[in-house]
XYZ file of N, CA and C in Angstrom:
471
model
N 2.999 7.056 27.218
C 3.582 6.321 26.096
C 3.803 7.267 24.925
N 4.929 7.120 24.303
C 5.269 7.932 23.139
C 4.343 7.587 21.981
N 3.752 8.575 21.375
C 2.974 8.369 20.163
C 3.827 8.836 19.001
N 4.375 7.899 18.261
C 5.288 8.276 17.186
C 4.565 8.924 16.021
N 5.298 9.694 15.289
C 4.787 10.238 14.038
C 5.558 9.580 12.907
N 5.085 9.778 11.702
C 5.790 9.190 10.575
C 7.171 9.825 10.406
N 7.433 10.966 11.047
C 8.750 11.594 10.965
C 9.771 10.871 11.840
N 9.288 10.045 12.789
C 10.180 9.317 13.686
C 10.748 8.043 13.064
N 10.131 7.573 12.006
C 10.512 6.291 11.407
C 10.656 6.434 9.890
N 11.352 5.486 9.297
C 11.530 5.452 7.847
C 10.196 5.104 7.197
N 9.790 5.908 6.215
C 8.525 5.681 5.521
C 8.772 5.308 4.067
N 7.725 4.870 3.396
C 7.859 4.453 1.993
C 8.381 5.577 1.120
N 8.047 6.824 1.435
C 8.553 7.951 0.634
C 10.073 8.087 0.750
N 10.679 7.438 1.776
C 12.116 7.533 2.023
C 12.923 6.437 1.331
N 12.268 5.491 0.698
C 12.958 4.390 0.023
C 12.466 4.311 -1.424
N 13.210 3.602 -2.257
C 12.793 3.438 -3.650
C 11.605 2.465 -3.699
N 10.468 2.959 -4.173
C 9.267 2.129 -4.249
C 9.533 0.881 -5.083
N 10.299 1.033 -6.156
C 10.589 -0.118 -7.026
C 11.328 -1.216 -6.262
N 12.236 -0.838 -5.363
C 12.952 -1.834 -4.559
C 11.992 -2.573 -3.624
N 11.095 -1.819 -2.985
C 10.126 -2.440 -2.078
C 9.187 -3.359 -2.864
N 8.728 -2.903 -4.009
C 7.826 -3.719 -4.837
C 8.520 -4.989 -5.311
N 9.787 -4.883 -5.693
C 10.538 -6.059 -6.151
C 10.736 -7.060 -5.018
N 11.021 -6.579 -3.809
C 11.181 -7.468 -2.665
C 9.896 -8.248 -2.408
N 8.765 -7.566 -2.427
C 7.491 -8.244 -2.195
C 7.144 -9.185 -3.346
N 7.452 -8.781 -4.570
C 7.155 -9.616 -5.739
C 7.888 -10.957 -5.665
N 9.085 -10.971 -5.075
C 9.816 -12.237 -4.924
C 9.059 -13.221 -4.039
N 8.082 -12.721 -3.310
C 7.276 -13.577 -2.435
C 5.833 -13.682 -2.929
N 5.626 -13.319 -4.186
C 4.307 -13.454 -4.795
C 3.311 -12.392 -4.374
N 3.809 -11.250 -3.894
C 2.931 -10.177 -3.446
C 3.039 -8.968 -4.364
N 1.978 -8.184 -4.396
C 1.966 -6.940 -5.157
C 1.918 -5.773 -4.177
N 2.731 -4.763 -4.417
C 2.726 -3.545 -3.617
C 2.029 -2.463 -4.425
N 0.990 -1.875 -3.833
C 0.201 -0.856 -4.511
C 0.290 0.452 -3.735
N 0.645 1.521 -4.443
C 0.718 2.848 -3.842
C -0.655 3.515 -3.889
N -1.078 3.997 -2.735
C -2.325 4.747 -2.606
C -1.946 6.229 -2.577
N -2.664 7.082 -3.281
C -2.319 8.508 -3.263
C -2.367 9.089 -1.842
N -1.470 10.019 -1.569
C -1.459 10.692 -0.271
C -2.841 11.249 0.044
N -3.243 11.101 1.291
C -4.531 11.612 1.731
C -5.701 10.672 1.506
N -5.496 9.645 0.702
C -6.569 8.684 0.434
C -6.552 7.576 1.491
N -7.711 6.967 1.770
C -7.733 5.846 2.715
C -6.934 4.653 2.185
N -6.311 3.922 3.097
C -5.532 2.749 2.719
C -6.421 1.518 2.846
N -6.743 0.860 1.731
C -7.594 -0.333 1.798
C -6.951 -1.417 2.663
N -7.764 -2.109 3.434
C -7.299 -3.259 4.193
C -6.385 -2.929 5.361
N -6.375 -1.681 5.829
C -5.509 -1.296 6.946
C -6.188 -1.663 8.264
N -5.583 -2.570 9.001
C -6.125 -3.033 10.279
C -6.104 -1.921 11.330
N -4.991 -1.195 11.404
C -4.817 -0.161 12.424
C -5.232 1.225 11.945
N -5.535 1.380 10.660
C -5.866 2.691 10.111
C -4.623 3.398 9.601
N -4.843 4.478 8.881
C -3.741 5.212 8.293
C -2.788 5.736 9.362
N -1.507 5.745 9.072
C -0.848 5.460 7.797
C -0.399 4.003 7.646
N -0.906 3.112 8.504
C -0.478 1.708 8.480
C -0.859 1.036 7.163
N -0.005 0.120 6.717
C -0.244 -0.629 5.483
C -1.511 -1.463 5.592
N -2.079 -1.778 4.447
C -3.260 -2.628 4.381
C -2.996 -3.854 3.530
N -3.765 -4.905 3.773
C -3.621 -6.136 2.994
C -4.989 -6.661 2.585
N -5.063 -7.047 1.330
C -6.241 -7.721 0.788
C -5.708 -8.743 -0.203
N -5.939 -10.025 0.094
C -5.392 -11.078 -0.757
C -3.885 -10.942 -0.817
N -3.288 -11.079 -2.002
C -1.833 -10.989 -2.127
C -1.318 -9.561 -2.340
N -2.138 -8.570 -2.005
C -1.794 -7.175 -2.267
C -1.562 -6.411 -0.967
N -0.473 -5.651 -0.930
C -0.145 -4.784 0.201
C -0.321 -3.347 -0.284
N -1.120 -2.574 0.448
C -1.409 -1.184 0.094
C -0.654 -0.245 1.023
N -0.041 0.780 0.449
C 0.743 1.746 1.213
C 0.574 3.152 0.630
N 0.904 4.135 1.457
C 1.049 5.517 0.994
C 2.480 5.942 1.265
N 2.832 7.132 0.840
C 4.164 7.648 1.093
C 4.475 7.768 2.573
N 3.448 8.016 3.397
C 3.659 8.161 4.841
C 3.511 6.846 5.604
N 3.370 5.742 4.887
C 3.301 4.431 5.546
C 4.704 4.042 6.010
N 4.860 3.715 7.296
C 6.174 3.277 7.774
C 6.624 1.996 7.057
N 7.909 1.934 6.760
C 8.465 0.745 6.115
C 8.211 -0.485 6.982
N 8.343 -0.336 8.302
C 8.106 -1.492 9.172
C 6.682 -2.002 9.039
N 5.722 -1.122 8.824
C 4.329 -1.526 8.661
C 4.132 -2.279 7.345
N 4.727 -1.754 6.271
C 4.641 -2.432 4.973
C 5.225 -3.827 5.071
N 6.421 -3.947 5.683
C 7.050 -5.256 5.805
C 6.261 -6.175 6.731
N 5.738 -5.637 7.808
C 4.972 -6.463 8.743
C 3.743 -7.070 8.058
N 2.979 -6.236 7.382
C 1.779 -6.743 6.718
C 2.142 -7.706 5.590
N 3.196 -7.402 4.836
C 3.645 -8.318 3.788
C 4.032 -9.662 4.390
N 4.732 -9.631 5.508
C 5.171 -10.882 6.134
C 4.000 -11.687 6.681
N 2.938 -11.000 7.110
C 1.726 -11.739 7.486
C 1.264 -12.598 6.316
N 1.322 -12.043 5.118
C 0.898 -12.795 3.936
C 1.910 -13.880 3.568
N 3.191 -13.579 3.683
C 4.230 -14.539 3.310
C 4.159 -15.799 4.166
N 3.852 -15.653 5.448
C 3.831 -16.832 6.325
C 2.594 -17.704 6.120
N 1.627 -17.213 5.390
C 0.408 -17.989 5.149
C 0.547 -18.908 3.942
N -0.098 -20.079 3.991
C -0.159 -20.893 2.776
C -0.982 -20.149 1.708
N -0.695 -20.382 0.438
C -1.371 -19.637 -0.639
C -2.900 -19.649 -0.549
N -3.485 -20.768 -0.152
C -4.952 -20.816 -0.083
C -5.511 -19.881 0.997
N -4.796 -19.705 2.086
C -5.233 -18.758 3.122
C -4.925 -17.325 2.719
N -3.796 -17.131 2.058
C -3.395 -15.790 1.621
C -4.467 -15.169 0.739
N -4.999 -15.935 -0.172
C -6.000 -15.428 -1.118
C -7.266 -14.941 -0.422
N -7.536 -15.445 0.775
C -8.761 -15.093 1.494
C -8.603 -13.935 2.474
N -7.382 -13.447 2.639
C -7.118 -12.406 3.637
C -7.739 -11.071 3.230
N -8.354 -10.438 4.205
C -8.823 -9.064 4.053
C -8.628 -8.365 5.394
N -7.617 -7.527 5.483
C -7.329 -6.679 6.639
C -6.624 -7.388 7.785
N -7.084 -8.557 8.213
C -6.507 -9.239 9.380
C -6.046 -10.633 8.973
N -4.737 -10.888 9.118
C -4.190 -12.156 8.641
C -3.777 -13.110 9.750
N -3.673 -12.656 10.978
C -3.106 -13.498 12.026
C -4.171 -14.300 12.742
N -3.847 -15.588 12.971
C -4.743 -16.349 13.820
C -3.976 -17.098 14.903
N -2.696 -16.765 15.091
C -1.945 -17.415 16.163
C -0.759 -16.562 16.600
N -0.331 -16.768 17.830
C 0.859 -16.088 18.343
C 2.083 -16.520 17.547
N 2.150 -17.793 17.183
C 3.297 -18.295 16.412
C 3.423 -17.558 15.077
N 2.306 -17.331 14.389
C 2.348 -16.592 13.127
C 2.770 -15.145 13.351
N 2.286 -14.532 14.421
C 2.655 -13.141 14.711
C 4.150 -13.025 14.989
N 4.675 -13.938 15.786
C 6.111 -13.925 16.078
C 6.927 -14.158 14.813
N 6.497 -15.112 13.994
C 7.197 -15.385 12.735
C 7.164 -14.157 11.824
N 6.041 -13.475 11.805
C 5.899 -12.258 11.006
C 6.890 -11.190 11.465
N 6.973 -10.970 12.773
C 7.902 -9.962 13.307
C 9.348 -10.323 12.975
N 9.686 -11.588 13.105
C 11.059 -12.023 12.815
C 11.374 -11.837 11.330
N 10.467 -12.288 10.480
C 10.702 -12.218 9.042
C 10.792 -10.777 8.553
N 10.016 -9.868 9.127
C 10.090 -8.480 8.669
C 11.482 -7.894 8.938
N 12.110 -8.314 10.027
C 13.464 -7.854 10.334
C 14.459 -8.429 9.322
N 14.294 -9.704 9.008
C 15.170 -10.346 8.018
C 15.024 -9.673 6.654
N 13.792 -9.451 6.221
C 13.571 -8.848 4.902
C 14.045 -7.402 4.839
N 14.014 -6.692 5.957
C 14.529 -5.314 5.977
C 15.999 -5.292 5.598
N 16.713 -6.356 5.940
C 18.119 -6.457 5.570
C 18.326 -6.625 4.078
N 17.277 -6.957 3.368
C 17.350 -7.149 1.916
C 16.766 -5.963 1.145
N 16.352 -4.937 1.879
C 15.739 -3.772 1.251
C 16.730 -2.608 1.277
N 17.241 -2.218 0.097
C 18.232 -1.133 0.045
C 17.738 0.120 0.775
N 18.638 0.701 1.553
C 18.316 1.919 2.275
C 17.593 1.698 3.588
N 17.358 0.439 3.965
C 16.647 0.166 5.209
C 17.579 -0.598 6.145
N 17.644 -1.904 6.016
C 18.492 -2.719 6.879
C 17.785 -3.133 8.157
N 18.224 -4.241 8.689
C 17.599 -4.807 9.892
C 17.763 -3.908 11.109
N 18.943 -3.305 11.270
C 19.195 -2.443 12.437
C 18.221 -1.270 12.465
N 18.066 -0.603 11.337
C 17.150 0.550 11.279
C 15.717 0.109 11.541
N 15.333 -1.024 10.960
C 13.971 -1.481 11.145
C 13.690 -1.787 12.615
N 14.624 -2.435 13.292
C 14.418 -2.735 14.715
C 14.292 -1.455 15.530
N 15.090 -0.444 15.217
C 14.977 0.845 15.920
C 13.612 1.477 15.650
N 13.156 1.393 14.406
C 11.842 1.947 14.061
C 10.716 1.188 14.761
N 10.845 -0.123 14.867
C 9.833 -0.912 15.572
C 9.751 -0.472 17.030
N 10.900 -0.242 17.660
C 10.912 0.249 19.043
C 10.268 1.631 19.130
N 10.631 2.521 18.207
C 10.081 3.877 18.210
C 8.571 3.880 18.020
N 8.072 2.930 17.245
C 6.639 2.876 16.937
C 5.838 2.281 18.093
N 6.508 1.504 18.947
C 5.813 0.976 20.114
C 5.686 -0.533 20.186
N 6.376 -1.260 19.304
C 6.414 -2.716 19.454
C 7.021 -3.001 20.828
N 6.507 -4.000 21.521
C 7.043 -4.312 22.845
C 7.390 -5.791 22.937
N 8.476 -6.055 23.616
C 8.962 -7.413 23.830
C 9.424 -7.530 25.273
N 9.328 -8.707 25.834
C 9.638 -8.889 27.249
C 11.095 -8.600 27.605
N 12.000 -8.659 26.636
C 13.396 -8.334 26.929
C 13.686 -6.839 26.787
N 12.684 -6.064 26.428
C 12.821 -4.620 26.424
C 13.073 -3.958 25.089
N 13.515 -4.699 24.085
C 13.725 -4.093 22.771
C 13.544 -5.140 21.685
N 13.282 -4.645 20.498
C 13.143 -5.541 19.347
C 14.445 -6.300 19.115
N 15.560 -5.600 19.186
C 16.856 -6.248 18.953
C 17.115 -7.367 19.959
N 16.856 -7.113 21.237
C 17.058 -8.152 22.262
C 16.173 -9.358 21.975
N 14.923 -9.121 21.601
C 14.035 -10.230 21.266
C 14.591 -11.004 20.068
N 14.950 -10.285 19.009
C 15.428 -10.905 17.780
C 16.676 -11.749 18.030
N 17.588 -11.230 18.819
C 18.860 -11.916 19.045
C 18.820 -12.962 20.147
N 17.936 -12.806 21.140
C 17.996 -13.663 22.325
C 16.732 -14.450 22.648
N 15.595 -14.112 22.034
C 14.342 -14.704 22.491
C 13.425 -15.133 21.348
N 13.946 -15.256 20.161
C 13.103 -15.538 19.001
C 13.326 -16.934 18.432
N 13.812 -17.864 19.268
C 14.086 -19.221 18.768
C 12.844 -19.859 18.159
N 11.700 -19.673 18.809
C 10.465 -20.273 18.296
C 10.101 -19.709 16.921
N 10.251 -18.407 16.763
C 9.932 -17.788 15.474
C 10.872 -18.292 14.381
N 12.167 -18.363 14.693
C 13.136 -18.886 13.717
C 12.796 -20.327 13.338
N 12.503 -21.150 14.336
C 12.176 -22.557 14.079
C 10.908 -22.670 13.235
N 9.914 -21.863 13.532
C 8.644 -21.868 12.788
C 8.902 -21.531 11.324
N 9.681 -20.478 11.083
C 9.990 -20.069 9.707
C 10.852 -21.099 8.988
N 11.830 -21.638 9.676
C 12.727 -22.644 9.092
C 11.954 -23.887 8.696
N 11.057 -24.346 9.562
C 10.262 -25.547 9.279
C 9.391 -25.381 8.038
N 9.055 -24.170 7.697
C 8.210 -23.887 6.530
C 9.012 -23.437 5.314
N 10.338 -23.486 5.434
C 11.203 -23.113 4.312
C 11.223 -21.627 4.021
N 10.897 -20.800 4.999
C 10.829 -19.361 4.783
C 12.097 -18.606 5.163
N 13.031 -19.304 5.795
C 14.334 -18.709 6.088
C 15.382 -19.476 5.302
N 16.096 -18.757 4.481
C 17.119 -19.387 3.647
C 18.493 -18.979 4.111
C-alpha cells in the first residue's frame, strides 16, 4: 500500500489560511494553527492529521487540506450539544462517517485553491477506500445515503 507524504496532497501551507478559517467559521468552528513541529492537539491519527477539541480544529502547515475538512465536517454533522463534548474522536456511526466524507468534498468546492476534484484525488492518494474503487465514483454513484442524511439535517443547501 502506498504511504503518502504531505508532498503528495494539498496541505494547509498551500492554501490561504484566512480562507480556510472563514469557511469553518461559517459553520461555527474555529481553525487554530499549531506551529510546525509541535504536536497537534486532538489528532486521532497523529501528526500531520488535523485534531478536534470541541468546536476547534487544529492544524499545522503540513496538515493535508482533506484532513482539516474531514475533521471539521465531523463537527459540522454533530448537534451543538455533542460538538461541545468532542475530544479527538467524533464519530459514533457509519452514517455520520459517510456524511462527513460527502460534506468534506462539497466544502472543498467552496475553498479557493482547492475544489472538489482536487480533494477527491487527494483522498484517493491518502488511502481513503470505497467499494467502487475511487472517491469520485463513490461521491457520484454510491453516496445517496450520505446525501439524504445531510439533506434531512439541513446541511446541504
